[in-house]
Tab-separated table of C-alpha atoms and ligand atoms in Angstrom:
chain	number	residue	atom	x	y	z
P	12	VAL	CA	-0.592	12.951	-8.559
P	13	GLU	CA	1.929	15.646	-7.562
P	14	TRP	CA	4.027	15.370	-4.333
P	15	SER	CA	5.748	18.310	-2.754
P	16	ALA	CA	9.144	17.849	-1.158
P	17	ALA	CA	7.538	18.221	2.264
P	18	GLU	CA	5.016	15.670	1.493
P	19	ARG	CA	7.567	13.209	0.313
P	20	LYS	CA	9.413	13.712	3.587
P	21	ILE	CA	6.376	13.174	5.713
P	22	VAL	CA	5.510	9.904	4.028
P	23	ALA	CA	9.044	8.652	4.343
P	24	ASP	CA	9.145	9.839	7.944
P	25	VAL	CA	5.875	8.086	8.906
P	26	TRP	CA	7.162	4.959	7.196
P	27	GLY	CA	10.478	5.065	8.886
P	28	LYS	CA	8.842	5.280	12.278
P	29	MET	CA	6.673	2.174	12.056
P	30	SER	CA	7.315	-1.458	12.119
P	31	ILE	CA	5.603	-3.735	9.519
P	32	ASP	CA	5.571	-6.585	11.892
P	33	GLU	CA	3.727	-4.567	14.459
P	34	ILE	CA	1.403	-2.303	12.511
P	35	GLY	CA	0.441	-4.714	9.743
P	36	PRO	CA	-1.114	-7.448	11.989
P	37	GLN	CA	-2.919	-4.714	14.111
P	38	ALA	CA	-4.429	-3.034	11.079
P	39	LEU	CA	-5.723	-6.240	9.472
P	40	ALA	CA	-6.954	-7.553	12.790
P	41	ARG	CA	-8.893	-4.257	13.318
P	42	LEU	CA	-10.542	-4.514	9.918
P	43	LEU	CA	-11.704	-7.933	10.602
P	44	ILE	CA	-13.027	-7.148	14.158
P	45	VAL	CA	-14.678	-3.708	13.375
P	46	TYR	CA	-16.032	-4.562	9.892
P	47	PRO	CA	-16.741	-8.361	10.461
P	48	TRP	CA	-18.169	-8.835	6.965
P	49	THR	CA	-14.670	-8.537	5.585
P	50	GLN	CA	-13.983	-11.989	7.129
P	51	ARG	CA	-15.860	-13.576	4.111
P	52	TYR	CA	-12.668	-13.183	2.086
P	53	PHE	CA	-10.457	-15.032	4.587
P	54	GLY	CA	-12.266	-18.368	4.801
P	55	SER	CA	-8.925	-20.278	4.723
P	56	PHE	CA	-7.567	-18.305	7.799
P	57	GLY	CA	-9.261	-20.478	10.381
P	58	ASN	CA	-10.805	-19.155	13.676
P	59	LEU	CA	-11.988	-15.502	13.364
P	60	SER	CA	-14.936	-15.903	15.605
P	61	SER	CA	-14.033	-13.365	18.315
P	62	ALA	CA	-11.824	-10.374	18.691
P	63	GLY	CA	-9.403	-12.512	20.751
P	64	SER	CA	-9.290	-15.232	18.109
P	65	VAL	CA	-8.687	-12.664	15.310
P	66	LEU	CA	-5.897	-10.944	17.370
P	67	GLY	CA	-4.289	-14.237	17.990
P	68	ASN	CA	-4.577	-15.761	14.608
P	69	PRO	CA	-1.120	-16.325	12.995
P	70	LYS	CA	-2.571	-16.232	9.442
P	71	VAL	CA	-3.986	-12.760	10.110
P	72	SER	CA	-0.623	-11.575	11.352
P	73	GLU	CA	1.227	-13.065	8.489
P	74	HIS	CA	-1.119	-11.497	6.007
P	75	GLY	CA	-1.038	-8.089	7.773
P	76	LYS	CA	2.688	-8.120	7.143
P	77	THR	CA	2.176	-9.031	3.529
P	78	VAL	CA	-0.175	-6.043	2.907
P	79	LEU	CA	2.236	-3.668	4.643
P	80	GLY	CA	5.073	-5.112	2.539
P	81	ALA	CA	3.061	-4.064	-0.510
P	82	LEU	CA	2.495	-0.638	0.947
P	83	GLU	CA	6.198	-0.241	1.505
P	84	LYS	CA	6.681	-0.498	-2.305
P	85	ALA	CA	4.200	2.293	-2.742
P	86	VAL	CA	6.072	4.394	-0.324
P	87	LYS	CA	9.086	3.881	-2.351
P	88	ASN	CA	7.353	4.501	-5.673
P	89	LEU	CA	5.198	7.460	-4.990
P	90	ASP	CA	5.306	8.699	-8.637
P	91	ASP	CA	3.752	5.461	-10.013
P	92	ILE	CA	1.616	3.770	-7.472
P	93	LYS	CA	-1.008	3.126	-10.180
P	94	GLY	CA	1.525	1.132	-12.337
P	95	LEU	CA	2.929	-0.524	-9.206
P	96	TYR	CA	-0.434	-1.827	-8.152
P	97	SER	CA	-1.892	-2.650	-11.626
P	98	LYS	CA	-1.555	-6.416	-11.356
P	99	LEU	CA	-2.459	-6.328	-7.575
P	100	SER	CA	-5.673	-4.463	-8.483
P	101	LYS	CA	-6.508	-7.037	-11.102
P	102	LEU	CA	-5.834	-9.857	-8.678
P	103	HIS	CA	-8.227	-8.349	-5.981
P	104	CYS	CA	-10.861	-7.790	-8.611
P	105	ASP	CA	-10.893	-10.837	-10.884
P	106	LYS	CA	-9.479	-13.552	-8.603
P	107	LEU	CA	-10.214	-12.564	-5.064
P	108	ASN	CA	-13.404	-10.647	-5.933
P	109	VAL	CA	-12.881	-8.096	-3.091
P	110	ASP	CA	-15.397	-5.304	-2.943
P	111	PRO	CA	-13.150	-2.218	-3.514
P	112	ASP	CA	-15.012	-0.324	-0.769
P	113	ASN	CA	-12.956	-2.443	1.578
P	114	PHE	CA	-9.702	-0.923	0.586
P	115	ARG	CA	-10.831	2.389	2.161
P	116	LEU	CA	-11.893	0.567	5.231
P	117	LEU	CA	-8.494	-1.009	5.711
P	118	ALA	CA	-6.744	2.429	4.959
P	119	ASP	CA	-8.845	3.848	7.868
P	120	CYS	CA	-7.990	1.114	10.183
P	121	LEU	CA	-4.415	1.584	9.297
P	122	SER	CA	-4.579	5.402	10.044
P	123	ILE	CA	-6.208	4.697	13.285
P	124	VAL	CA	-3.583	2.230	14.566
P	125	ILE	CA	-0.869	4.662	13.420
P	126	ALA	CA	-2.449	7.715	15.015
P	127	THR	CA	-2.784	5.710	18.314
P	128	LYS	CA	0.747	4.764	18.110
P	129	PHE	CA	2.272	8.134	17.102
P	130	GLY	CA	0.146	10.284	19.450
P	131	SER	CA	0.792	13.909	19.063
P	132	ALA	CA	3.409	13.354	16.304
P	133	PHE	CA	0.472	12.584	14.034
P	134	ASN	CA	-0.530	16.135	13.770
P	135	PRO	CA	-2.814	17.667	11.265
P	136	GLU	CA	-0.187	18.200	8.622
P	137	VAL	CA	1.160	14.603	9.024
P	138	GLN	CA	-2.362	13.223	8.993
P	139	ALA	CA	-3.431	15.199	5.842
P	140	THR	CA	-0.293	13.902	3.840
P	141	TRP	CA	-0.782	10.447	5.174
P	142	GLN	CA	-4.457	10.332	4.059
P	143	LYS	CA	-3.416	11.715	0.659
P	144	PHE	CA	-0.997	8.824	0.255
P	145	LEU	CA	-3.630	6.203	1.329
P	146	CYS	CA	-6.145	7.836	-0.977
P	147	VAL	CA	-3.715	7.280	-4.003
P	148	VAL	CA	-3.096	3.702	-2.838
P	149	VAL	CA	-6.898	2.990	-2.540
P	150	ALA	CA	-7.520	4.594	-6.052
P	151	ALA	CA	-4.573	2.581	-7.560
P	152	LEU	CA	-5.909	-0.739	-6.037
P	153	SER	CA	-9.388	0.094	-7.442
P	154	SER	CA	-8.117	1.118	-10.851
P	155	ARG	CA	-8.535	-2.156	-12.749
P	156	TYR	CA	-11.976	-2.708	-11.451
P	157	PHE	CA	-13.594	-0.309	-13.912
K	256	HEM	C1	-3.880	-10.984	-0.975
K	256	HEM	C2	-2.198	-6.385	-0.741
K	256	HEM	C3	-6.623	-4.901	0.812
K	256	HEM	C4	-8.155	-9.459	0.667
K	256	HEM	C5	-3.079	-9.749	-1.005
K	256	HEM	C6	-1.687	-9.825	-1.267
K	256	HEM	C7	-1.198	-8.651	-1.270
K	256	HEM	C8	-2.288	-7.717	-0.898
K	256	HEM	C9	0.179	-8.124	-1.625
K	256	HEM	C10	-0.858	-11.102	-1.846
K	256	HEM	C11	-1.044	-11.236	-3.196
K	256	HEM	C12	-0.352	-12.482	-3.762
K	256	HEM	O1	-0.367	-13.467	-3.193
K	256	HEM	O2	0.276	-12.344	-4.966
K	256	HEM	C13	-3.311	-5.553	-0.350
K	256	HEM	C14	-3.044	-4.209	-0.070
K	256	HEM	C15	-4.360	-3.788	0.340
K	256	HEM	C16	-5.258	-4.805	0.418
K	256	HEM	C17	-1.863	-3.380	-0.339
K	256	HEM	C18	-4.919	-2.380	0.884
K	256	HEM	C19	-4.026	-1.391	1.273
K	256	HEM	C20	-7.335	-6.061	0.931
K	256	HEM	C21	-8.622	-5.954	1.461
K	256	HEM	C22	-9.148	-7.200	1.390
K	256	HEM	C23	-8.152	-8.072	0.822
K	256	HEM	C24	-9.420	-4.693	2.090
K	256	HEM	C25	-10.422	-7.831	1.919
K	256	HEM	C26	-11.236	-7.404	2.759
K	256	HEM	C27	-7.264	-10.227	0.217
K	256	HEM	C28	-7.242	-11.683	0.128
K	256	HEM	C29	-6.032	-12.123	-0.338
K	256	HEM	C30	-5.121	-10.877	-0.591
K	256	HEM	C31	-8.361	-12.511	0.406
K	256	HEM	C32	-5.553	-13.581	-0.530
K	256	HEM	C33	-5.079	-14.112	0.841
K	256	HEM	C34	-4.570	-15.504	0.843
K	256	HEM	O3	-5.448	-16.341	0.784
K	256	HEM	O4	-3.327	-15.527	1.035
K	256	HEM	N1	-3.441	-8.551	-0.803
K	256	HEM	N2	-4.517	-5.913	-0.014
K	256	HEM	N3	-7.124	-7.318	0.470
K	256	HEM	N4	-5.887	-9.803	-0.224
K	256	HEM	FE1	-5.302	-7.897	-0.270
């Protein structure tokens, strides 16, 4: 994957403007609420029975921050996201048995949360670059499945 200087700047800018502690929990909670079948992987997280319980669940918040912590590494390693996520891909495939379609669903939830938060700053150019970044992340996380 090639990244232009403008794209690198946009990815860094978007990242610089968001808080892991705020966006991570919101994006994961949105995934679990909008696509409830994704709850099957989080049996150890306790009560996920309603939108309120998902939003108030401390394990969901904690894990949302973990996921965004992993994304931060990708933001800082744009040139080798596939290598960076090799082990993480294998973990989700072999150990966690997560259907890789779910990566895209989480990426979309994340984009919605960011778009809502950024408003007009999330313009078409920013959106296109951000989606490219997430596309590469999703492909890298799926890479050891096949
Ligand atoms: C665990 C990242 C998407 C299910 C993890 C961990 C990381 C991570 C860093 C911790 C790994 C460790 O303990 O060594 C990501 C990233 C994702 C993503 C970057 C996409 C952007 C998903 C999706 C699902 C999922 C879509 C399921 C719908 C899980 C589960 C665990 C896990 C069940 C173990 C949780 C626990 O019991 O603590 N993920 N993940 N992940 N992930 Fe993902």
